[in-house]
Amino acid sequence: MKISDLNKEYDKLQLKYGSPELDSIYNGGLEKEPDICFVFMNPTGRNLASQKSWKGRKSPWLSTKNIWKMFFLVGLIDKKIYDEIMSRKPKEWDYSFADDVYENVEKHKIFITNLGKCTQIDARPLSDEVLGKYLNLLEKEIEIIKPKVIVTLGNQVSSIVLNQKISVSQCRKKYFDKEISGEKYKVFPIFYPVGNGIFNMDKSIEDIKWIMENIC
């Protein structure tokens, strides 16, 4: 199975749980044994690729800025591509530049995905029940790409992925084992670094650097 084979299932769930005028956002990066798989929450309409008129890749965080600042500060995207991200307005992103960004992500051996692929118009919170509908598909993603380490961002995503109550402030630099199809993966919960969690970005950066230095 290829990871793109899951997209049809994500699109079905978009019709149930997402905004009908928007498309699902899937994933992107190194699809074979990345050093880190980053699992975020769910996409919003701020991602230009969620528009039905967008015919390029449907990957997370296109046409946004803050998350790329975090990836740059931990050394997971190059300065040249970061500077161009910062200089472009959202509508100035095109198919070629979106591919350039994710080629750079792949170069740094990371994979970026969301637990929920159902795109919302804004950053409204999704229930545990809705995000839980995506867990089996996320596990299939992980089974396909076989990352060395998984990083889950935020209490809600971490709790659903690990099937236990997680407070990221209480388990920094600590991993939990997750078994998928007989393989064990190290899962590190960290603070969500954007939106309401923007003031925790420094902690997210500190923890990612620690993971890269000590685990990857």
PDB file of C-alpha atoms in Angstrom:
ATOM      1  CA  MET A   1       0.000   0.000   0.000  1.00  0.00           C
ATOM      2  CA  LYS A   2       1.157   3.526  -0.835  1.00  0.00           C
ATOM      3  CA  ILE A   3       0.410   6.407   1.472  1.00  0.00           C
ATOM      4  CA  SER A   4      -1.583   8.129  -1.258  1.00  0.00           C
ATOM      5  CA  ASP A   5      -3.980   5.165  -1.246  1.00  0.00           C
ATOM      6  CA  LEU A   6      -5.399   6.556   2.009  1.00  0.00           C
ATOM      7  CA  ASN A   7      -6.511   9.832   0.439  1.00  0.00           C
ATOM      8  CA  LYS A   8      -9.885   8.505  -0.712  1.00  0.00           C
ATOM      9  CA  GLU A   9     -10.727   7.578   2.885  1.00  0.00           C
ATOM     10  CA  TYR A  10      -9.710  11.032   4.073  1.00  0.00           C
ATOM     11  CA  ASP A  11     -11.928  12.614   1.441  1.00  0.00           C
ATOM     12  CA  LYS A  12     -14.912  10.577   2.633  1.00  0.00           C
ATOM     13  CA  LEU A  13     -14.345  11.822   6.176  1.00  0.00           C
ATOM     14  CA  GLN A  14     -14.011  15.407   4.922  1.00  0.00           C
ATOM     15  CA  LEU A  15     -17.600  15.207   3.696  1.00  0.00           C
ATOM     16  CA  LYS A  16     -18.725  14.080   7.165  1.00  0.00           C
ATOM     17  CA  TYR A  17     -16.646  16.272   9.444  1.00  0.00           C
ATOM     18  CA  GLY A  18     -15.050  19.066   7.422  1.00  0.00           C
ATOM     19  CA  SER A  19     -16.279  22.167   5.655  1.00  0.00           C
ATOM     20  CA  PRO A  20     -17.970  21.003   2.431  1.00  0.00           C
ATOM     21  CA  GLU A  21     -16.464  23.826   0.392  1.00  0.00           C
ATOM     22  CA  LEU A  22     -12.908  22.777   1.321  1.00  0.00           C
ATOM     23  CA  ASP A  23     -10.697  19.787   0.518  1.00  0.00           C
ATOM     24  CA  SER A  24      -8.839  17.473   2.866  1.00  0.00           C
ATOM     25  CA  ILE A  25      -5.206  18.188   3.624  1.00  0.00           C
ATOM     26  CA  TYR A  26      -3.131  15.007   3.650  1.00  0.00           C
ATOM     27  CA  ASN A  27       0.574  14.918   4.534  1.00  0.00           C
ATOM     28  CA  GLY A  28       4.045  15.458   3.085  1.00  0.00           C
ATOM     29  CA  GLY A  29       7.733  14.784   3.478  1.00  0.00           C
ATOM     30  CA  LEU A  30       9.931  11.693   3.454  1.00  0.00           C
ATOM     31  CA  GLU A  31       7.638   8.700   2.996  1.00  0.00           C
ATOM     32  CA  LYS A  32      10.205   6.006   3.771  1.00  0.00           C
ATOM     33  CA  GLU A  33      11.720   5.765   7.256  1.00  0.00           C
ATOM     34  CA  PRO A  34      11.822   9.474   8.182  1.00  0.00           C
ATOM     35  CA  ASP A  35      13.722  10.439  11.321  1.00  0.00           C
ATOM     36  CA  ILE A  36      10.622  12.128  12.770  1.00  0.00           C
ATOM     37  CA  CYS A  37       6.927  11.986  11.961  1.00  0.00           C
ATOM     38  CA  PHE A  38       5.225  15.150  13.262  1.00  0.00           C
ATOM     39  CA  VAL A  39       1.525  14.709  14.046  1.00  0.00           C
ATOM     40  CA  PHE A  40      -0.453  17.958  14.312  1.00  0.00           C
ATOM     41  CA  MET A  41      -4.169  18.443  15.026  1.00  0.00           C
ATOM     42  CA  ASN A  42      -6.220  19.328  11.928  1.00  0.00           C
ATOM     43  CA  PRO A  43      -5.929  21.770   9.018  1.00  0.00           C
ATOM     44  CA  THR A  44      -7.840  24.991   8.449  1.00  0.00           C
ATOM     45  CA  GLY A  45      -8.866  27.074   5.472  1.00  0.00           C
ATOM     46  CA  ARG A  46      -5.760  29.218   5.936  1.00  0.00           C
ATOM     47  CA  ASN A  47      -3.961  26.530   3.950  1.00  0.00           C
ATOM     48  CA  LEU A  48      -4.308  27.621   0.336  1.00  0.00           C
ATOM     49  CA  ALA A  49      -4.264  23.974  -0.754  1.00  0.00           C
ATOM     50  CA  SER A  50      -7.621  23.382   0.931  1.00  0.00           C
ATOM     51  CA  GLN A  51      -9.324  25.380  -1.828  1.00  0.00           C
ATOM     52  CA  LYS A  52     -10.963  23.188  -4.446  1.00  0.00           C
ATOM     53  CA  SER A  53      -9.352  25.323  -7.152  1.00  0.00           C
ATOM     54  CA  TRP A  54      -5.870  24.268  -5.919  1.00  0.00           C
ATOM     55  CA  LYS A  55      -4.597  21.411  -8.100  1.00  0.00           C
ATOM     56  CA  GLY A  56      -1.187  20.963  -6.490  1.00  0.00           C
ATOM     57  CA  ARG A  57      -0.112  18.957  -3.453  1.00  0.00           C
ATOM     58  CA  LYS A  58      -2.484  18.881  -0.476  1.00  0.00           C
ATOM     59  CA  SER A  59       0.109  19.070   2.298  1.00  0.00           C
ATOM     60  CA  PRO A  60      -0.004  20.706   5.761  1.00  0.00           C
ATOM     61  CA  TRP A  61       0.819  24.344   6.495  1.00  0.00           C
ATOM     62  CA  LEU A  62       1.077  25.608   2.913  1.00  0.00           C
ATOM     63  CA  SER A  63       0.749  29.432   2.688  1.00  0.00           C
ATOM     64  CA  THR A  64       1.255  29.840   6.468  1.00  0.00           C
ATOM     65  CA  LYS A  65       4.309  31.096   8.370  1.00  0.00           C
ATOM     66  CA  ASN A  66       4.526  30.326  12.106  1.00  0.00           C
ATOM     67  CA  ILE A  67       5.084  26.581  11.931  1.00  0.00           C
ATOM     68  CA  TRP A  68       7.879  27.027   9.407  1.00  0.00           C
ATOM     69  CA  LYS A  69       9.609  29.346  11.878  1.00  0.00           C
ATOM     70  CA  MET A  70       9.681  26.469  14.360  1.00  0.00           C
ATOM     71  CA  PHE A  71      11.043  24.040  11.779  1.00  0.00           C
ATOM     72  CA  PHE A  72      13.720  26.540  10.773  1.00  0.00           C
ATOM     73  CA  LEU A  73      14.801  27.217  14.358  1.00  0.00           C
ATOM     74  CA  VAL A  74      15.331  23.490  14.996  1.00  0.00           C
ATOM     75  CA  GLY A  75      17.257  23.080  11.734  1.00  0.00           C
ATOM     76  CA  LEU A  76      14.630  21.138   9.810  1.00  0.00           C
ATOM     77  CA  ILE A  77      14.284  23.478   6.844  1.00  0.00           C
ATOM     78  CA  ASP A  78      17.002  25.511   5.127  1.00  0.00           C
ATOM     79  CA  LYS A  79      17.388  29.268   5.573  1.00  0.00           C
ATOM     80  CA  LYS A  80      16.875  29.973   1.873  1.00  0.00           C
ATOM     81  CA  ILE A  81      13.487  28.278   1.755  1.00  0.00           C
ATOM     82  CA  TYR A  82      12.518  29.775   5.140  1.00  0.00           C
ATOM     83  CA  ASP A  83      13.339  33.299   3.978  1.00  0.00           C
ATOM     84  CA  GLU A  84      11.182  32.802   0.900  1.00  0.00           C
ATOM     85  CA  ILE A  85       8.306  31.471   3.006  1.00  0.00           C
ATOM     86  CA  MET A  86       8.514  34.573   5.180  1.00  0.00           C
ATOM     87  CA  SER A  87       8.633  36.911   2.184  1.00  0.00           C
ATOM     88  CA  ARG A  88       5.616  35.474   0.364  1.00  0.00           C
ATOM     89  CA  LYS A  89       2.044  36.482   0.981  1.00  0.00           C
ATOM     90  CA  PRO A  90      -0.396  33.539   1.171  1.00  0.00           C
ATOM     91  CA  LYS A  91      -1.747  34.102  -2.344  1.00  0.00           C
ATOM     92  CA  GLU A  92       1.797  34.173  -3.717  1.00  0.00           C
ATOM     93  CA  TRP A  93       2.301  30.474  -3.017  1.00  0.00           C
ATOM     94  CA  ASP A  94       2.097  28.438  -6.229  1.00  0.00           C
ATOM     95  CA  TYR A  95       2.378  24.749  -7.060  1.00  0.00           C
ATOM     96  CA  SER A  96       6.095  24.943  -7.752  1.00  0.00           C
ATOM     97  CA  PHE A  97       6.925  26.687  -4.492  1.00  0.00           C
ATOM     98  CA  ALA A  98       4.776  24.276  -2.478  1.00  0.00           C
ATOM     99  CA  ASP A  99       6.772  21.429  -4.015  1.00  0.00           C
ATOM    100  CA  ASP A 100      10.052  23.239  -3.239  1.00  0.00           C
ATOM    101  CA  VAL A 101       9.068  23.535   0.427  1.00  0.00           C
ATOM    102  CA  TYR A 102       8.246  19.864   0.760  1.00  0.00           C
ATOM    103  CA  GLU A 103      11.328  18.778  -1.160  1.00  0.00           C
ATOM    104  CA  ASN A 104      13.244  20.622   1.564  1.00  0.00           C
ATOM    105  CA  VAL A 105      11.170  18.874   4.247  1.00  0.00           C
ATOM    106  CA  GLU A 106      12.002  15.532   2.627  1.00  0.00           C
ATOM    107  CA  LYS A 107      15.694  16.470   2.451  1.00  0.00           C
ATOM    108  CA  HIS A 108      15.683  16.874   6.246  1.00  0.00           C
ATOM    109  CA  LYS A 109      14.153  13.403   6.654  1.00  0.00           C
ATOM    110  CA  ILE A 110      10.905  14.401   8.323  1.00  0.00           C
ATOM    111  CA  PHE A 111       7.256  13.696   7.599  1.00  0.00           C
ATOM    112  CA  ILE A 112       4.438  16.111   8.472  1.00  0.00           C
ATOM    113  CA  THR A 113       0.838  15.053   8.955  1.00  0.00           C
ATOM    114  CA  ASN A 114      -2.299  15.818  10.956  1.00  0.00           C
ATOM    115  CA  LEU A 115      -4.309  13.402  13.056  1.00  0.00           C
ATOM    116  CA  GLY A 116      -7.515  14.840  11.572  1.00  0.00           C
ATOM    117  CA  LYS A 117      -7.464  15.559   7.867  1.00  0.00           C
ATOM    118  CA  CYS A 118     -10.877  17.301   7.893  1.00  0.00           C
ATOM    119  CA  THR A 119     -10.289  20.920   6.966  1.00  0.00           C
ATOM    120  CA  GLN A 120     -12.333  23.566   8.793  1.00  0.00           C
ATOM    121  CA  ILE A 121     -12.870  27.168   7.719  1.00  0.00           C
ATOM    122  CA  ASP A 122     -11.206  28.390  10.917  1.00  0.00           C
ATOM    123  CA  ALA A 123      -9.355  27.019  13.935  1.00  0.00           C
ATOM    124  CA  ARG A 124     -12.455  25.792  15.769  1.00  0.00           C
ATOM    125  CA  PRO A 125     -11.679  22.844  18.070  1.00  0.00           C
ATOM    126  CA  LEU A 126     -12.655  19.346  16.999  1.00  0.00           C
ATOM    127  CA  SER A 127     -14.044  16.847  19.467  1.00  0.00           C
ATOM    128  CA  ASP A 128     -12.118  13.792  20.617  1.00  0.00           C
ATOM    129  CA  GLU A 129     -14.789  11.723  18.900  1.00  0.00           C
ATOM    130  CA  VAL A 130     -14.149  13.276  15.485  1.00  0.00           C
ATOM    131  CA  LEU A 131     -10.364  13.147  15.771  1.00  0.00           C
ATOM    132  CA  GLY A 132     -10.652   9.560  16.965  1.00  0.00           C
ATOM    133  CA  LYS A 133     -12.266   8.630  13.639  1.00  0.00           C
ATOM    134  CA  TYR A 134      -8.877   9.248  12.035  1.00  0.00           C
ATOM    135  CA  LEU A 135      -6.708   7.228  14.409  1.00  0.00           C
ATOM    136  CA  ASN A 136      -6.839   3.995  12.445  1.00  0.00           C
ATOM    137  CA  LEU A 137      -5.845   5.819   9.262  1.00  0.00           C
ATOM    138  CA  LEU A 138      -2.991   7.606  11.033  1.00  0.00           C
ATOM    139  CA  GLU A 139      -1.746   4.231  12.250  1.00  0.00           C
ATOM    140  CA  LYS A 140      -1.793   3.006   8.641  1.00  0.00           C
ATOM    141  CA  GLU A 141       0.270   6.054   7.638  1.00  0.00           C
ATOM    142  CA  ILE A 142       2.805   5.231  10.329  1.00  0.00           C
ATOM    143  CA  GLU A 143       2.861   1.572   9.330  1.00  0.00           C
ATOM    144  CA  ILE A 144       3.628   2.588   5.729  1.00  0.00           C
ATOM    145  CA  ILE A 145       6.363   5.164   6.413  1.00  0.00           C
ATOM    146  CA  LYS A 146       7.951   3.517   9.497  1.00  0.00           C
ATOM    147  CA  PRO A 147       9.381   6.623  11.204  1.00  0.00           C
ATOM    148  CA  LYS A 148      12.207   6.362  13.730  1.00  0.00           C
ATOM    149  CA  VAL A 149      10.340   8.659  16.137  1.00  0.00           C
ATOM    150  CA  ILE A 150       6.830  10.121  16.338  1.00  0.00           C
ATOM    151  CA  VAL A 151       6.216  13.589  17.791  1.00  0.00           C
ATOM    152  CA  THR A 152       2.613  14.385  18.739  1.00  0.00           C
ATOM    153  CA  LEU A 153       1.754  18.038  19.235  1.00  0.00           C
ATOM    154  CA  GLY A 154      -0.597  19.071  22.014  1.00  0.00           C
ATOM    155  CA  ASN A 155      -2.550  17.343  24.779  1.00  0.00           C
ATOM    156  CA  GLN A 156      -5.533  16.333  22.665  1.00  0.00           C
ATOM    157  CA  VAL A 157      -3.623  14.734  19.791  1.00  0.00           C
ATOM    158  CA  SER A 158      -1.179  13.039  22.160  1.00  0.00           C
ATOM    159  CA  SER A 159      -3.985  11.623  24.302  1.00  0.00           C
ATOM    160  CA  ILE A 160      -5.868  10.208  21.313  1.00  0.00           C
ATOM    161  CA  VAL A 161      -2.793   8.726  19.654  1.00  0.00           C
ATOM    162  CA  LEU A 162      -1.620   7.110  22.902  1.00  0.00           C
ATOM    163  CA  ASN A 163      -5.095   6.206  24.186  1.00  0.00           C
ATOM    164  CA  GLN A 164      -4.415   7.703  27.602  1.00  0.00           C
ATOM    165  CA  LYS A 165      -4.687  11.090  29.254  1.00  0.00           C
ATOM    166  CA  ILE A 166      -1.591  13.109  28.392  1.00  0.00           C
ATOM    167  CA  SER A 167      -0.477  16.464  29.758  1.00  0.00           C
ATOM    168  CA  VAL A 168       2.544  17.529  27.730  1.00  0.00           C
ATOM    169  CA  SER A 169       3.790  19.747  30.545  1.00  0.00           C
ATOM    170  CA  GLN A 170       4.157  16.648  32.732  1.00  0.00           C
ATOM    171  CA  CYS A 171       6.045  14.452  30.260  1.00  0.00           C
ATOM    172  CA  ARG A 172       8.573  16.640  28.484  1.00  0.00           C
ATOM    173  CA  LYS A 173      11.466  14.691  26.947  1.00  0.00           C
ATOM    174  CA  LYS A 174       9.643  11.468  27.808  1.00  0.00           C
ATOM    175  CA  TYR A 175       8.450   8.934  25.296  1.00  0.00           C
ATOM    176  CA  PHE A 176       5.637   6.405  25.290  1.00  0.00           C
ATOM    177  CA  ASP A 177       5.694   3.154  23.343  1.00  0.00           C
ATOM    178  CA  LYS A 178       3.008   2.658  20.730  1.00  0.00           C
ATOM    179  CA  GLU A 179       2.649  -0.676  18.965  1.00  0.00           C
ATOM    180  CA  ILE A 180       1.329  -0.792  15.412  1.00  0.00           C
ATOM    181  CA  SER A 181       1.185  -4.095  13.516  1.00  0.00           C
ATOM    182  CA  GLY A 182       3.814  -5.634  15.760  1.00  0.00           C
ATOM    183  CA  GLU A 183       6.247  -2.697  15.538  1.00  0.00           C
ATOM    184  CA  LYS A 184       6.973  -0.476  18.532  1.00  0.00           C
ATOM    185  CA  TYR A 185       7.367   3.259  18.012  1.00  0.00           C
ATOM    186  CA  LYS A 186       8.626   5.915  20.420  1.00  0.00           C
ATOM    187  CA  VAL A 187       6.044   8.715  20.743  1.00  0.00           C
ATOM    188  CA  PHE A 188       7.099  12.046  22.259  1.00  0.00           C
ATOM    189  CA  PRO A 189       4.270  14.450  23.200  1.00  0.00           C
ATOM    190  CA  ILE A 190       5.273  18.119  22.989  1.00  0.00           C
ATOM    191  CA  PHE A 191       3.500  21.481  23.282  1.00  0.00           C
ATOM    192  CA  TYR A 192       1.392  22.674  20.361  1.00  0.00           C
ATOM    193  CA  PRO A 193       3.424  25.614  19.018  1.00  0.00           C
ATOM    194  CA  VAL A 194       0.956  27.744  17.033  1.00  0.00           C
ATOM    195  CA  GLY A 195      -2.458  29.321  17.436  1.00  0.00           C
ATOM    196  CA  ASN A 196      -3.347  29.447  21.126  1.00  0.00           C
ATOM    197  CA  GLY A 197      -0.085  27.629  21.796  1.00  0.00           C
ATOM    198  CA  ILE A 198       2.188  30.209  20.169  1.00  0.00           C
ATOM    199  CA  PHE A 199       3.637  31.200  23.556  1.00  0.00           C
ATOM    200  CA  ASN A 200       4.820  27.606  24.006  1.00  0.00           C
ATOM    201  CA  MET A 201       6.871  27.565  20.824  1.00  0.00           C
ATOM    202  CA  ASP A 202      10.132  27.967  22.759  1.00  0.00           C
ATOM    203  CA  LYS A 203       9.332  24.808  24.742  1.00  0.00           C
ATOM    204  CA  SER A 204       8.444  22.945  21.550  1.00  0.00           C
ATOM    205  CA  ILE A 205      11.762  23.997  20.016  1.00  0.00           C
ATOM    206  CA  GLU A 206      13.699  22.945  23.112  1.00  0.00           C
ATOM    207  CA  ASP A 207      12.069  19.521  23.158  1.00  0.00           C
ATOM    208  CA  ILE A 208      12.477  18.869  19.423  1.00  0.00           C
ATOM    209  CA  LYS A 209      16.167  19.758  19.630  1.00  0.00           C
ATOM    210  CA  TRP A 210      16.538  17.376  22.569  1.00  0.00           C
ATOM    211  CA  ILE A 211      14.826  14.576  20.627  1.00  0.00           C
ATOM    212  CA  MET A 212      17.044  15.190  17.583  1.00  0.00           C
ATOM    213  CA  GLU A 213      20.218  15.172  19.677  1.00  0.00           C
ATOM    214  CA  ASN A 214      19.401  12.216  21.905  1.00  0.00           C
ATOM    215  CA  ILE A 215      17.074   9.913  19.968  1.00  0.00           C
ATOM    216  CA  CYS A 216      17.252  10.378  16.189  1.00  0.00           C
TER     217      CYS A 216
END
